């Protein structure tokens, strides 16, 4: 552990005690540096957009590949980095614990564990709680503040049961999670119901139809964007490529000067 990581861990913890904030999701070292230059205070990885950079779908990346990605991000930026660890790369509590340890070694100061398995669906609550408890136990042994986020996946996995989502988040809080997250909450009313049911900070996944003010007003402490920034970039890239293919229109081409300015924090 380097002193810098301890300082980043403290900074990240403090953000959750202050005003609500946005934690954007870079997909590579360049996008991480751009977001830092634009003034954001912390970053979180996105499993879907990182997988895209490898030409794969979400959930098709190995823990070794993710650890290398996190190392690249933490070397590229001085900001605290939290890691989307998906389901911990295995169903057992030990898998979740190992994923937390690997993220920490790679330089991260936070990480999330979700309760959904691509092979088996939502974990039974007892097993899901054991997994969060194991992750929390490991996080507490790292020697620096590591912020553990527990994710309840109901709303993006075909089971938009708010009552069950709240029960899961309450159980994960009791198991040691520092931040709670239910991606897919669709309205201020749903966000408020979750935030009022728990005492730990709540991360909310941004939606085009909800403003930051609406999310924060409903009690959200941290707002992430998942892969959406990457998809905005992919859409612009594809539109420019289609203009070249269909019309021979090169007016859409950009300049490296803008990228250099952004990398320099301009």
PDB file of N, CA and C in Angstrom, residues 68-130:
ATOM      1  N   UNK A  68      -5.941  -5.514 -14.555  1.00  0.00           N
ATOM      2  CA  UNK A  68      -5.010  -4.761 -15.395  1.00  0.00           C
ATOM      3  C   UNK A  68      -5.617  -3.425 -15.820  1.00  0.00           C
ATOM      4  N   UNK A  69      -6.893  -3.435 -16.124  1.00  0.00           N
ATOM      5  CA  UNK A  69      -7.613  -2.205 -16.488  1.00  0.00           C
ATOM      6  C   UNK A  69      -7.609  -1.213 -15.326  1.00  0.00           C
ATOM      7  N   UNK A  70      -7.888  -1.689 -14.136  1.00  0.00           N
ATOM      8  CA  UNK A  70      -7.916  -0.813 -12.962  1.00  0.00           C
ATOM      9  C   UNK A  70      -6.529  -0.241 -12.698  1.00  0.00           C
ATOM     10  N   UNK A  71      -5.499  -1.058 -12.844  1.00  0.00           N
ATOM     11  CA  UNK A  71      -4.130  -0.568 -12.678  1.00  0.00           C
ATOM     12  C   UNK A  71      -3.846   0.569 -13.653  1.00  0.00           C
ATOM     13  N   UNK A  72      -4.275   0.409 -14.904  1.00  0.00           N
ATOM     14  CA  UNK A  72      -4.058   1.469 -15.895  1.00  0.00           C
ATOM     15  C   UNK A  72      -4.780   2.751 -15.499  1.00  0.00           C
ATOM     16  N   UNK A  73      -6.004   2.631 -15.001  1.00  0.00           N
ATOM     17  CA  UNK A  73      -6.756   3.821 -14.593  1.00  0.00           C
ATOM     18  C   UNK A  73      -6.115   4.504 -13.388  1.00  0.00           C
ATOM     19  N   UNK A  74      -5.745   3.723 -12.387  1.00  0.00           N
ATOM     20  CA  UNK A  74      -5.202   4.337 -11.174  1.00  0.00           C
ATOM     21  C   UNK A  74      -3.812   4.927 -11.408  1.00  0.00           C
ATOM     22  N   UNK A  75      -3.113   4.451 -12.428  1.00  0.00           N
ATOM     23  CA  UNK A  75      -1.833   5.058 -12.792  1.00  0.00           C
ATOM     24  C   UNK A  75      -2.033   6.321 -13.631  1.00  0.00           C
ATOM     25  N   UNK A  76      -3.183   6.416 -14.296  1.00  0.00           N
ATOM     26  CA  UNK A  76      -3.436   7.552 -15.183  1.00  0.00           C
ATOM     27  C   UNK A  76      -4.015   8.761 -14.462  1.00  0.00           C
ATOM     28  N   UNK A  77      -4.625   8.556 -13.308  1.00  0.00           N
ATOM     29  CA  UNK A  77      -5.328   9.643 -12.623  1.00  0.00           C
ATOM     30  C   UNK A  77      -4.990   9.652 -11.137  1.00  0.00           C
ATOM     31  N   UNK A  78      -5.069  10.831 -10.546  1.00  0.00           N
ATOM     32  CA  UNK A  78      -4.900  10.970  -9.099  1.00  0.00           C
ATOM     33  C   UNK A  78      -6.223  10.867  -8.362  1.00  0.00           C
ATOM     34  N   UNK A  79      -7.325  10.696  -9.078  1.00  0.00           N
ATOM     35  CA  UNK A  79      -8.627  10.617  -8.432  1.00  0.00           C
ATOM     36  C   UNK A  79      -8.864   9.250  -7.802  1.00  0.00           C
ATOM     37  N   UNK A  80      -9.687   9.193  -6.762  1.00  0.00           N
ATOM     38  CA  UNK A  80     -10.114   7.886  -6.237  1.00  0.00           C
ATOM     39  C   UNK A  80     -10.866   7.114  -7.308  1.00  0.00           C
ATOM     40  N   UNK A  81     -10.616   5.816  -7.376  1.00  0.00           N
ATOM     41  CA  UNK A  81     -11.277   4.952  -8.347  1.00  0.00           C
ATOM     42  C   UNK A  81     -11.999   3.829  -7.616  1.00  0.00           C
ATOM     43  N   UNK A  82     -13.275   3.657  -7.944  1.00  0.00           N
ATOM     44  CA  UNK A  82     -14.060   2.532  -7.460  1.00  0.00           C
ATOM     45  C   UNK A  82     -14.299   1.587  -8.637  1.00  0.00           C
ATOM     46  N   UNK A  83     -14.422   0.295  -8.354  1.00  0.00           N
ATOM     47  CA  UNK A  83     -14.438  -0.708  -9.419  1.00  0.00           C
ATOM     48  C   UNK A  83     -15.764  -1.452  -9.446  1.00  0.00           C
ATOM     49  N   UNK A  84     -16.322  -1.566 -10.641  1.00  0.00           N
ATOM     50  CA  UNK A  84     -17.475  -2.434 -10.863  1.00  0.00           C
ATOM     51  C   UNK A  84     -16.952  -3.863 -10.938  1.00  0.00           C
ATOM     52  N   UNK A  85     -17.120  -4.603  -9.849  1.00  0.00           N
ATOM     53  CA  UNK A  85     -16.608  -5.968  -9.751  1.00  0.00           C
ATOM     54  C   UNK A  85     -17.668  -7.013 -10.118  1.00  0.00           C
ATOM     55  N   UNK A  86     -18.750  -6.536 -10.735  1.00  0.00           N
ATOM     56  CA  UNK A  86     -19.833  -7.426 -11.159  1.00  0.00           C
ATOM     57  C   UNK A  86     -20.250  -8.325  -9.987  1.00  0.00           C
ATOM     58  N   UNK A  87     -20.308  -9.623 -10.195  1.00  0.00           N
ATOM     59  CA  UNK A  87     -20.732 -10.512  -9.099  1.00  0.00           C
ATOM     60  C   UNK A  87     -19.550 -11.043  -8.294  1.00  0.00           C
ATOM     61  N   UNK A  88     -18.373 -10.426  -8.477  1.00  0.00           N
ATOM     62  CA  UNK A  88     -17.190 -10.908  -7.786  1.00  0.00           C
ATOM     63  C   UNK A  88     -16.501 -12.041  -8.526  1.00  0.00           C
ATOM     64  N   UNK A  89     -16.948 -12.283  -9.751  1.00  0.00           N
ATOM     65  CA  UNK A  89     -16.340 -13.302 -10.608  1.00  0.00           C
ATOM     66  C   UNK A  89     -16.470 -14.704 -10.026  1.00  0.00           C
ATOM     67  N   UNK A  90     -17.597 -14.943  -9.401  1.00  0.00           N
ATOM     68  CA  UNK A  90     -17.900 -16.266  -8.880  1.00  0.00           C
ATOM     69  C   UNK A  90     -18.990 -16.186  -7.840  1.00  0.00           C
ATOM     70  N   UNK A  91     -19.680 -17.290  -7.587  1.00  0.00           N
ATOM     71  CA  UNK A  91     -20.828 -17.265  -6.686  1.00  0.00           C
ATOM     72  C   UNK A  91     -20.491 -17.350  -5.204  1.00  0.00           C
ATOM     73  N   UNK A  92     -19.322 -17.832  -4.864  1.00  0.00           N
ATOM     74  CA  UNK A  92     -18.993 -18.080  -3.457  1.00  0.00           C
ATOM     75  C   UNK A  92     -18.615 -16.790  -2.731  1.00  0.00           C
ATOM     76  N   UNK A  93     -18.857 -16.714  -1.431  1.00  0.00           N
ATOM     77  CA  UNK A  93     -18.392 -15.558  -0.671  1.00  0.00           C
ATOM     78  C   UNK A  93     -16.895 -15.308  -0.845  1.00  0.00           C
ATOM     79  N   UNK A  94     -16.120 -16.389  -0.956  1.00  0.00           N
ATOM     80  CA  UNK A  94     -14.679 -16.242  -1.145  1.00  0.00           C
ATOM     81  C   UNK A  94     -14.349 -15.546  -2.458  1.00  0.00           C
ATOM     82  N   UNK A  95     -15.171 -15.746  -3.473  1.00  0.00           N
ATOM     83  CA  UNK A  95     -14.948 -15.071  -4.751  1.00  0.00           C
ATOM     84  C   UNK A  95     -15.107 -13.563  -4.598  1.00  0.00           C
ATOM     85  N   UNK A  96     -16.149 -13.154  -3.895  1.00  0.00           N
ATOM     86  CA  UNK A  96     -16.361 -11.725  -3.674  1.00  0.00           C
ATOM     87  C   UNK A  96     -15.206 -11.116  -2.882  1.00  0.00           C
ATOM     88  N   UNK A  97     -14.729 -11.849  -1.882  1.00  0.00           N
ATOM     89  CA  UNK A  97     -13.613 -11.363  -1.075  1.00  0.00           C
ATOM     90  C   UNK A  97     -12.353 -11.215  -1.920  1.00  0.00           C
ATOM     91  N   UNK A  98     -12.089 -12.194  -2.759  1.00  0.00           N
ATOM     92  CA  UNK A  98     -10.912 -12.144  -3.621  1.00  0.00           C
ATOM     93  C   UNK A  98     -10.983 -10.968  -4.584  1.00  0.00           C
ATOM     94  N   UNK A  99     -12.168 -10.717  -5.139  1.00  0.00           N
ATOM     95  CA  UNK A  99     -12.319  -9.602  -6.064  1.00  0.00           C
ATOM     96  C   UNK A  99     -12.007  -8.268  -5.387  1.00  0.00           C
ATOM     97  N   UNK A 100     -12.450  -8.106  -4.152  1.00  0.00           N
ATOM     98  CA  UNK A 100     -12.131  -6.876  -3.412  1.00  0.00           C
ATOM     99  C   UNK A 100     -10.624  -6.746  -3.227  1.00  0.00           C
ATOM    100  N   UNK A 101      -9.969  -7.811  -2.839  1.00  0.00           N
ATOM    101  CA  UNK A 101      -8.521  -7.776  -2.624  1.00  0.00           C
ATOM    102  C   UNK A 101      -7.780  -7.441  -3.914  1.00  0.00           C
ATOM    103  N   UNK A 102      -8.214  -8.022  -5.026  1.00  0.00           N
ATOM    104  CA  UNK A 102      -7.557  -7.749  -6.306  1.00  0.00           C
ATOM    105  C   UNK A 102      -7.749  -6.292  -6.720  1.00  0.00           C
ATOM    106  N   UNK A 103      -8.919  -5.738  -6.490  1.00  0.00           N
ATOM    107  CA  UNK A 103      -9.154  -4.329  -6.811  1.00  0.00           C
ATOM    108  C   UNK A 103      -8.237  -3.428  -5.998  1.00  0.00           C
ATOM    109  N   UNK A 104      -8.073  -3.758  -4.731  1.00  0.00           N
ATOM    110  CA  UNK A 104      -7.214  -2.953  -3.863  1.00  0.00           C
ATOM    111  C   UNK A 104      -5.762  -3.013  -4.322  1.00  0.00           C
ATOM    112  N   UNK A 105      -5.292  -4.183  -4.665  1.00  0.00           N
ATOM    113  CA  UNK A 105      -3.913  -4.331  -5.152  1.00  0.00           C
ATOM    114  C   UNK A 105      -3.708  -3.507  -6.420  1.00  0.00           C
ATOM    115  N   UNK A 106      -4.742  -3.408  -7.243  1.00  0.00           N
ATOM    116  CA  UNK A 106      -4.654  -2.639  -8.483  1.00  0.00           C
ATOM    117  C   UNK A 106      -4.712  -1.134  -8.258  1.00  0.00           C
ATOM    118  N   UNK A 107      -4.942  -0.701  -7.021  1.00  0.00           N
ATOM    119  CA  UNK A 107      -4.926   0.725  -6.700  1.00  0.00           C
ATOM    120  C   UNK A 107      -6.273   1.349  -6.414  1.00  0.00           C
ATOM    121  N   UNK A 108      -7.346   0.567  -6.486  1.00  0.00           N
ATOM    122  CA  UNK A 108      -8.676   1.115  -6.232  1.00  0.00           C
ATOM    123  C   UNK A 108      -8.899   1.359  -4.747  1.00  0.00           C
ATOM    124  N   UNK A 109      -9.844   2.237  -4.447  1.00  0.00           N
ATOM    125  CA  UNK A 109     -10.210   2.511  -3.060  1.00  0.00           C
ATOM    126  C   UNK A 109     -11.696   2.250  -2.818  1.00  0.00           C
ATOM    127  N   UNK A 110     -12.322   1.569  -3.759  1.00  0.00           N
ATOM    128  CA  UNK A 110     -13.715   1.196  -3.618  1.00  0.00           C
ATOM    129  C   UNK A 110     -14.059   0.144  -4.644  1.00  0.00           C
ATOM    130  N   UNK A 111     -15.175  -0.533  -4.400  1.00  0.00           N
ATOM    131  CA  UNK A 111     -15.618  -1.546  -5.346  1.00  0.00           C
ATOM    132  C   UNK A 111     -17.030  -1.979  -5.031  1.00  0.00           C
ATOM    133  N   UNK A 112     -17.721  -2.478  -6.062  1.00  0.00           N
ATOM    134  CA  UNK A 112     -19.100  -2.927  -5.878  1.00  0.00           C
ATOM    135  C   UNK A 112     -19.220  -4.414  -6.157  1.00  0.00           C
ATOM    136  N   UNK A 113     -20.107  -5.047  -5.393  1.00  0.00           N
ATOM    137  CA  UNK A 113     -20.451  -6.458  -5.562  1.00  0.00           C
ATOM    138  C   UNK A 113     -21.959  -6.538  -5.765  1.00  0.00           C
ATOM    139  N   UNK A 114     -22.393  -7.222  -6.826  1.00  0.00           N
ATOM    140  CA  UNK A 114     -23.822  -7.325  -7.118  1.00  0.00           C
ATOM    141  C   UNK A 114     -24.349  -8.706  -6.769  1.00  0.00           C
ATOM    142  N   UNK A 115     -25.668  -8.801  -6.727  1.00  0.00           N
ATOM    143  CA  UNK A 115     -26.312 -10.034  -6.259  1.00  0.00           C
ATOM    144  C   UNK A 115     -26.963 -10.825  -7.388  1.00  0.00           C
ATOM    145  N   UNK A 116     -26.379 -10.727  -8.567  1.00  0.00           N
ATOM    146  CA  UNK A 116     -26.915 -11.423  -9.739  1.00  0.00           C
ATOM    147  C   UNK A 116     -25.813 -12.209 -10.418  1.00  0.00           C
ATOM    148  N   UNK A 117     -26.124 -13.432 -10.782  1.00  0.00           N
ATOM    149  CA  UNK A 117     -25.170 -14.317 -11.443  1.00  0.00           C
ATOM    150  C   UNK A 117     -25.622 -14.541 -12.884  1.00  0.00           C
ATOM    151  N   UNK A 118     -24.744 -14.314 -13.869  1.00  0.00           N
ATOM    152  CA  UNK A 118     -25.171 -14.491 -15.260  1.00  0.00           C
ATOM    153  C   UNK A 118     -25.597 -15.917 -15.574  1.00  0.00           C
ATOM    154  N   UNK A 119     -25.155 -16.862 -14.773  1.00  0.00           N
ATOM    155  CA  UNK A 119     -25.517 -18.258 -15.011  1.00  0.00           C
ATOM    156  C   UNK A 119     -26.732 -18.715 -14.204  1.00  0.00           C
ATOM    157  N   UNK A 120     -27.010 -18.004 -13.107  1.00  0.00           N
ATOM    158  CA  UNK A 120     -28.067 -18.500 -12.229  1.00  0.00           C
ATOM    159  C   UNK A 120     -29.098 -17.486 -11.772  1.00  0.00           C
ATOM    160  N   UNK A 121     -28.979 -16.250 -12.222  1.00  0.00           N
ATOM    161  CA  UNK A 121     -29.943 -15.229 -11.822  1.00  0.00           C
ATOM    162  C   UNK A 121     -29.635 -14.631 -10.460  1.00  0.00           C
ATOM    163  N   UNK A 122     -30.650 -14.061  -9.830  1.00  0.00           N
ATOM    164  CA  UNK A 122     -30.468 -13.421  -8.526  1.00  0.00           C
ATOM    165  C   UNK A 122     -30.090 -14.462  -7.474  1.00  0.00           C
ATOM    166  N   UNK A 123     -29.119 -14.116  -6.646  1.00  0.00           N
ATOM    167  CA  UNK A 123     -28.745 -15.022  -5.563  1.00  0.00           C
ATOM    168  C   UNK A 123     -29.820 -15.029  -4.488  1.00  0.00           C
ATOM    169  N   UNK A 124     -30.052 -16.166  -3.853  1.00  0.00           N
ATOM    170  CA  UNK A 124     -30.915 -16.171  -2.664  1.00  0.00           C
ATOM    171  C   UNK A 124     -30.368 -15.176  -1.643  1.00  0.00           C
ATOM    172  N   UNK A 125     -31.251 -14.577  -0.876  1.00  0.00           N
ATOM    173  CA  UNK A 125     -30.825 -13.512   0.019  1.00  0.00           C
ATOM    174  C   UNK A 125     -29.747 -13.971   0.991  1.00  0.00           C
ATOM    175  N   UNK A 126     -29.875 -15.155   1.566  1.00  0.00           N
ATOM    176  CA  UNK A 126     -28.878 -15.621   2.532  1.00  0.00           C
ATOM    177  C   UNK A 126     -27.484 -15.668   1.910  1.00  0.00           C
ATOM    178  N   UNK A 127     -27.383 -16.212   0.704  1.00  0.00           N
ATOM    179  CA  UNK A 127     -26.085 -16.280   0.032  1.00  0.00           C
ATOM    180  C   UNK A 127     -25.599 -14.890  -0.343  1.00  0.00           C
ATOM    181  N   UNK A 128     -26.493 -14.047  -0.819  1.00  0.00           N
ATOM    182  CA  UNK A 128     -26.106 -12.689  -1.188  1.00  0.00           C
ATOM    183  C   UNK A 128     -25.534 -11.935   0.007  1.00  0.00           C
ATOM    184  N   UNK A 129     -26.136 -12.121   1.166  1.00  0.00           N
ATOM    185  CA  UNK A 129     -25.643 -11.467   2.388  1.00  0.00           C
ATOM    186  C   UNK A 129     -24.275 -12.024   2.781  1.00  0.00           C
ATOM    187  N   UNK A 130     -24.097 -13.320   2.692  1.00  0.00           N
ATOM    188  CA  UNK A 130     -22.794 -13.917   3.005  1.00  0.00           C
ATOM    189  C   UNK A 130     -21.705 -13.340   2.100  1.00  0.00           C
TER     190      UNK A 130
END
